[in-house]
mmCIF file of C-alpha atoms in Angstrom:
data_model
loop_
_atom_site.group_PDB
_atom_site.id
_atom_site.type_symbol
_atom_site.label_atom_id
_atom_site.label_comp_id
_atom_site.label_asym_id
_atom_site.label_seq_id
_atom_site.Cartn_x
_atom_site.Cartn_y
_atom_site.Cartn_z
ATOM 1 C CA UNK A 1 -4.657 -11.208 9.063
ATOM 2 C CA UNK A 2 -6.717 -11.044 5.694
ATOM 3 C CA UNK A 3 -5.890 -8.417 3.030
ATOM 4 C CA UNK A 4 -8.037 -7.554 0.255
ATOM 5 C CA UNK A 5 -7.574 -5.005 -2.650
ATOM 6 C CA UNK A 6 -10.333 -2.433 -3.297
ATOM 7 C CA UNK A 7 -8.440 -0.902 -6.281
ATOM 8 C CA UNK A 8 -5.767 1.756 -6.900
ATOM 9 C CA UNK A 9 -3.788 2.194 -3.648
ATOM 10 C CA UNK A 10 -6.727 1.022 -1.425
ATOM 11 C CA UNK A 11 -6.421 -1.969 0.623
ATOM 12 C CA UNK A 12 -8.607 -3.507 3.477
ATOM 13 C CA UNK A 13 -6.881 -5.239 6.112
ATOM 14 C CA UNK A 14 -8.866 -7.397 8.528
ATOM 15 C CA UNK A 15 -7.373 -8.318 11.875
ATOM 16 C CA UNK A 16 -8.287 -11.404 13.917
ATOM 17 C CA UNK A 17 -10.033 -9.264 16.708
ATOM 18 C CA UNK A 18 -12.482 -8.011 13.980
ATOM 19 C CA UNK A 19 -11.022 -4.480 13.426
ATOM 20 C CA UNK A 20 -10.537 -3.332 9.944
ATOM 21 C CA UNK A 21 -7.961 -0.812 8.475
ATOM 22 C CA UNK A 22 -8.227 0.777 5.120
ATOM 23 C CA UNK A 23 -5.404 2.360 3.306
ATOM 24 C CA UNK A 24 -5.609 5.474 0.803
ATOM 25 C CA UNK A 25 -9.264 5.526 -0.008
ATOM 26 C CA UNK A 26 -10.155 6.743 -3.348
ATOM 27 C CA UNK A 27 -12.856 9.110 -4.682
ATOM 28 C CA UNK A 28 -15.553 8.312 -7.219
ATOM 29 C CA UNK A 29 -13.649 10.168 -9.928
ATOM 30 C CA UNK A 30 -11.018 7.389 -9.794
ATOM 31 C CA UNK A 31 -13.285 4.882 -11.691
ATOM 32 C CA UNK A 32 -13.121 1.783 -9.435
ATOM 33 C CA UNK A 33 -16.455 0.616 -7.893
ATOM 34 C CA UNK A 34 -17.092 2.316 -4.447
ATOM 35 C CA UNK A 35 -16.891 -0.362 -1.817
ATOM 36 C CA UNK A 36 -19.230 -0.248 0.853
ATOM 37 C CA UNK A 37 -16.995 -1.474 3.648
ATOM 38 C CA UNK A 38 -16.736 0.397 7.024
ATOM 39 C CA UNK A 39 -13.307 0.749 8.469
ATOM 40 C CA UNK A 40 -12.123 1.315 11.940
ATOM 41 C CA UNK A 41 -8.808 2.976 11.078
ATOM 42 C CA UNK A 42 -7.850 4.734 7.753
ATOM 43 C CA UNK A 43 -4.314 5.671 6.638
ATOM 44 C CA UNK A 44 -3.902 8.611 4.224
ATOM 45 C CA UNK A 45 -0.563 8.805 2.577
ATOM 46 C CA UNK A 46 -1.084 12.170 1.032
ATOM 47 C CA UNK A 47 -3.842 14.797 0.209
ATOM 48 C CA UNK A 48 -4.753 13.925 -3.320
ATOM 49 C CA UNK A 49 -8.355 13.015 -4.296
ATOM 50 C CA UNK A 50 -7.418 9.335 -5.264
ATOM 51 C CA UNK A 51 -5.855 8.605 -1.852
ATOM 52 C CA UNK A 52 -7.748 10.859 0.720
ATOM 53 C CA UNK A 53 -11.570 10.222 0.129
ATOM 54 C CA UNK A 54 -12.279 9.180 3.739
ATOM 55 C CA UNK A 55 -15.780 10.611 3.612
ATOM 56 C CA UNK A 56 -16.725 8.388 0.568
ATOM 57 C CA UNK A 57 -16.706 5.308 2.716
ATOM 58 C CA UNK A 58 -19.146 4.462 5.598
ATOM 59 C CA UNK A 59 -18.300 4.642 9.252
ATOM 60 C CA UNK A 60 -16.419 7.126 11.456
ATOM 61 C CA UNK A 61 -12.881 5.700 11.351
ATOM 62 C CA UNK A 62 -9.836 7.110 13.174
ATOM 63 C CA UNK A 63 -7.854 8.654 10.349
ATOM 64 C CA UNK A 64 -3.871 8.447 10.562
ATOM 65 C CA UNK A 65 -1.925 10.913 8.491
ATOM 66 C CA UNK A 66 1.753 12.106 8.633
ATOM 67 C CA UNK A 67 4.915 10.821 10.288
ATOM 68 C CA UNK A 68 5.060 9.563 13.709
ATOM 69 C CA UNK A 69 3.975 6.559 15.784
ATOM 70 C CA UNK A 70 0.267 5.835 16.718
ATOM 71 C CA UNK A 71 -0.602 3.040 19.023
ATOM 72 C CA UNK A 72 -4.066 1.560 18.980
ATOM 73 C CA UNK A 73 -4.341 -1.322 21.323
ATOM 74 C CA UNK A 74 -2.288 -4.158 19.465
ATOM 75 C CA UNK A 75 -1.740 -2.135 16.431
ATOM 76 C CA UNK A 76 1.041 0.074 15.895
ATOM 77 C CA UNK A 77 1.238 2.435 12.952
ATOM 78 C CA UNK A 78 4.387 4.347 12.089
ATOM 79 C CA UNK A 79 4.503 7.045 9.399
ATOM 80 C CA UNK A 80 7.914 7.517 7.601
ATOM 81 C CA UNK A 81 8.210 10.708 5.668
ATOM 82 C CA UNK A 82 8.943 10.440 2.039
ATOM 83 C CA UNK A 83 8.174 12.347 -1.405
ATOM 84 C CA UNK A 84 5.681 11.847 -4.190
ATOM 85 C CA UNK A 85 8.509 12.472 -6.784
ATOM 86 C CA UNK A 86 12.132 12.342 -7.401
ATOM 87 C CA UNK A 87 12.788 15.981 -6.737
ATOM 88 C CA UNK A 88 12.193 16.117 -2.972
ATOM 89 C CA UNK A 89 8.598 16.955 -3.335
ATOM 90 C CA UNK A 90 9.175 19.789 -5.790
ATOM 91 C CA UNK A 91 6.646 18.370 -8.285
ATOM 92 C CA UNK A 92 4.000 16.577 -6.206
ATOM 93 C CA UNK A 93 4.748 17.237 -2.663
ATOM 94 C CA UNK A 94 5.217 15.025 0.429
ATOM 95 C CA UNK A 95 4.160 11.257 0.850
ATOM 96 C CA UNK A 96 3.885 9.203 3.978
ATOM 97 C CA UNK A 97 4.964 5.621 4.074
ATOM 98 C CA UNK A 98 3.029 3.669 6.766
ATOM 99 C CA UNK A 99 4.238 0.457 8.597
ATOM 100 C CA UNK A 100 1.625 -1.337 10.322
ATOM 101 C CA UNK A 101 2.453 -3.789 12.962
ATOM 102 C CA UNK A 102 -0.009 -6.278 14.404
ATOM 103 C CA UNK A 103 -0.193 -9.957 14.998
ATOM 104 C CA UNK A 104 3.383 -10.477 14.826
ATOM 105 C CA UNK A 105 3.454 -9.109 11.233
ATOM 106 C CA UNK A 106 4.667 -5.827 9.648
ATOM 107 C CA UNK A 107 2.805 -4.488 6.594
ATOM 108 C CA UNK A 108 4.325 -1.502 4.692
ATOM 109 C CA UNK A 109 2.176 0.688 2.482
ATOM 110 C CA UNK A 110 4.257 2.900 0.336
ATOM 111 C CA UNK A 111 1.567 5.297 -0.768
ATOM 112 C CA UNK A 112 2.447 7.335 -3.807
ATOM 113 C CA UNK A 113 6.270 7.012 -3.384
ATOM 114 C CA UNK A 114 8.249 8.701 -6.122
ATOM 115 C CA UNK A 115 11.776 7.779 -5.526
ATOM 116 C CA UNK A 116 14.092 4.848 -4.412
ATOM 117 C CA UNK A 117 14.350 4.880 -0.642
ATOM 118 C CA UNK A 118 17.175 6.578 1.236
ATOM 119 C CA UNK A 119 19.229 4.339 3.614
ATOM 120 C CA UNK A 120 17.752 6.271 6.523
ATOM 121 C CA UNK A 121 14.149 5.517 5.260
ATOM 122 C CA UNK A 122 15.003 1.857 4.905
ATOM 123 C CA UNK A 123 16.305 1.757 8.473
ATOM 124 C CA UNK A 124 13.056 3.611 9.724
ATOM 125 C CA UNK A 125 10.884 1.114 7.971
ATOM 126 C CA UNK A 126 12.725 -1.884 9.303
ATOM 127 C CA UNK A 127 11.474 -5.408 8.643
ATOM 128 C CA UNK A 128 8.850 -5.891 6.063
ATOM 129 C CA UNK A 129 6.568 -8.920 5.809
ATOM 130 C CA UNK A 130 4.035 -7.584 3.360
ATOM 131 C CA UNK A 131 4.879 -4.621 0.967
ATOM 132 C CA UNK A 132 2.265 -2.820 -0.810
ATOM 133 C CA UNK A 133 4.084 -0.947 -3.651
ATOM 134 C CA UNK A 134 3.121 1.333 -6.419
ATOM 135 C CA UNK A 135 4.426 0.114 -9.910
ATOM 136 C CA UNK A 136 2.744 2.083 -12.566
ATOM 137 C CA UNK A 137 4.996 4.883 -12.877
ATOM 138 C CA UNK A 138 4.267 8.583 -14.157
ATOM 139 C CA UNK A 139 2.979 9.731 -10.698
ATOM 140 C CA UNK A 140 5.013 7.135 -8.748
ATOM 141 C CA UNK A 141 7.968 4.966 -9.056
ATOM 142 C CA UNK A 142 7.751 2.618 -12.161
ATOM 143 C CA UNK A 143 8.630 -1.015 -12.428
ATOM 144 C CA UNK A 144 12.342 -0.675 -12.459
ATOM 145 C CA UNK A 145 12.440 1.589 -9.356
ATOM 146 C CA UNK A 146 9.878 -0.662 -7.611
ATOM 147 C CA UNK A 147 12.038 -3.653 -8.150
ATOM 148 C CA UNK A 148 15.001 -1.794 -6.652
ATOM 149 C CA UNK A 149 12.680 -0.900 -3.487
ATOM 150 C CA UNK A 150 11.805 -4.495 -3.119
ATOM 151 C CA UNK A 151 15.614 -5.426 -3.097
ATOM 152 C CA UNK A 152 16.034 -2.578 -0.425
ATOM 153 C CA UNK A 153 13.189 -3.799 1.957
ATOM 154 C CA UNK A 154 13.224 -7.552 1.257
ATOM 155 C CA UNK A 155 9.676 -8.402 2.009
ATOM 156 C CA UNK A 156 8.051 -11.647 2.029
ATOM 157 C CA UNK A 157 5.018 -10.827 0.041
ATOM 158 C CA UNK A 158 4.934 -8.139 -2.629
ATOM 159 C CA UNK A 159 1.433 -6.576 -3.537
ATOM 160 C CA UNK A 160 1.484 -4.421 -6.417
ATOM 161 C CA UNK A 161 -0.868 -1.283 -6.405
ATOM 162 C CA UNK A 162 -1.465 2.051 -8.430
ATOM 163 C CA UNK A 163 -1.229 0.456 -11.752
ATOM 164 C CA UNK A 164 -3.308 0.736 -14.940
ATOM 165 C CA UNK A 165 -6.508 -1.349 -15.254
ATOM 166 C CA UNK A 166 -9.657 -1.237 -17.247
ATOM 167 C CA UNK A 167 -11.297 0.950 -14.604
ATOM 168 C CA UNK A 168 -9.091 3.927 -14.842
ATOM 169 C CA UNK A 169 -7.854 6.267 -17.507
ATOM 170 C CA UNK A 170 -4.681 7.586 -15.643
ATOM 171 C CA UNK A 171 -1.463 7.626 -17.822
ATOM 172 C CA UNK A 172 0.142 4.850 -15.829
ATOM 173 C CA UNK A 173 1.364 1.554 -16.827
ATOM 174 C CA UNK A 174 -0.071 -1.889 -16.113
ATOM 175 C CA UNK A 175 1.779 -4.117 -13.628
ATOM 176 C CA UNK A 176 2.911 -6.508 -16.298
ATOM 177 C CA UNK A 177 6.516 -5.101 -16.707
ATOM 178 C CA UNK A 178 6.981 -5.301 -12.787
ATOM 179 C CA UNK A 179 5.579 -8.800 -12.548
ATOM 180 C CA UNK A 180 7.890 -10.112 -15.271
ATOM 181 C CA UNK A 181 10.566 -9.822 -12.780
ATOM 182 C CA UNK A 182 8.701 -12.117 -10.388
ATOM 183 C CA UNK A 183 8.277 -15.590 -11.884
ATOM 184 C CA UNK A 184 5.514 -17.544 -10.193
ATOM 185 C CA UNK A 185 3.340 -14.529 -9.285
ATOM 186 C CA UNK A 186 0.054 -15.725 -7.821
ATOM 187 C CA UNK A 187 -3.365 -14.327 -8.228
ATOM 188 C CA UNK A 188 -5.767 -14.518 -5.249
ATOM 189 C CA UNK A 189 -9.034 -13.123 -4.220
ATOM 190 C CA UNK A 190 -7.466 -12.074 -0.816
ATOM 191 C CA UNK A 191 -4.309 -12.819 1.021
ATOM 192 C CA UNK A 192 -4.366 -14.632 4.344
ATOM 193 C CA UNK A 193 -1.093 -14.156 6.277
ATOM 194 C CA UNK A 194 0.147 -15.280 9.645
ATOM 195 C CA UNK A 195 3.530 -14.833 11.227
ATOM 196 C CA UNK A 196 4.348 -18.484 10.863
ATOM 197 C CA UNK A 197 3.272 -18.934 7.282
ATOM 198 C CA UNK A 198 5.590 -16.574 5.392
ATOM 199 C CA UNK A 199 7.524 -17.665 2.356
ATOM 200 C CA UNK A 200 11.221 -17.870 2.525
ATOM 201 C CA UNK A 201 11.742 -15.261 -0.226
ATOM 202 C CA UNK A 202 9.758 -12.628 -1.915
ATOM 203 C CA UNK A 203 6.539 -13.720 -3.492
ATOM 204 C CA UNK A 204 4.519 -11.343 -5.726
ATOM 205 C CA UNK A 205 0.750 -11.631 -5.321
ATOM 206 C CA UNK A 206 -1.803 -9.784 -7.397
ATOM 207 C CA UNK A 207 -4.918 -9.557 -5.419
ATOM 208 C CA UNK A 208 -8.099 -9.499 -7.560
ATOM 209 C CA UNK A 209 -10.308 -6.470 -7.170
ATOM 210 C CA UNK A 210 -12.770 -6.828 -4.288
ATOM 211 C CA UNK A 211 -16.027 -5.559 -5.485
#
């Protein structure tokens, strides 16, 4: 499995059989370069312009939204309900956490999670090998809450997302505060993961922008 970051909350996951999954595609208003990468499957955590711009990308992918289990020949995607804020959706509505299971790995994309997880959600999510987690705050959990969620889920790889960069003017923070809690953070062009190559404890990785 190869994971690349396209900006904001959008990752590209390439499977060994050639299929590609994209998470939370963003619209042109966000500011990141628009990648011209087709995907076979797209997950959308919620209906905001910076997460649901499926038509901005080439191809005609299968779009996965909302809670429930979706099975796609060797790939199982489970949507776990959550909220975009800490007031049960009162400010920003609902959010779907996606657990993507393939090749003996479990990848969890938290979308625009706005709160620390409930015990039931932790149980629904289950084992996590790779965690894609928002860390910029304001619209989502910030650094402190993100660290707590990492402690709850105990992933092997932690991939920060939804943080301030030079491409965007959203009122969110950089990843620096979050990363200060993870000495030895790596920076990579992409993350190559197999079920037998996982680290013993949580390893934070900043994936450089794929242009």
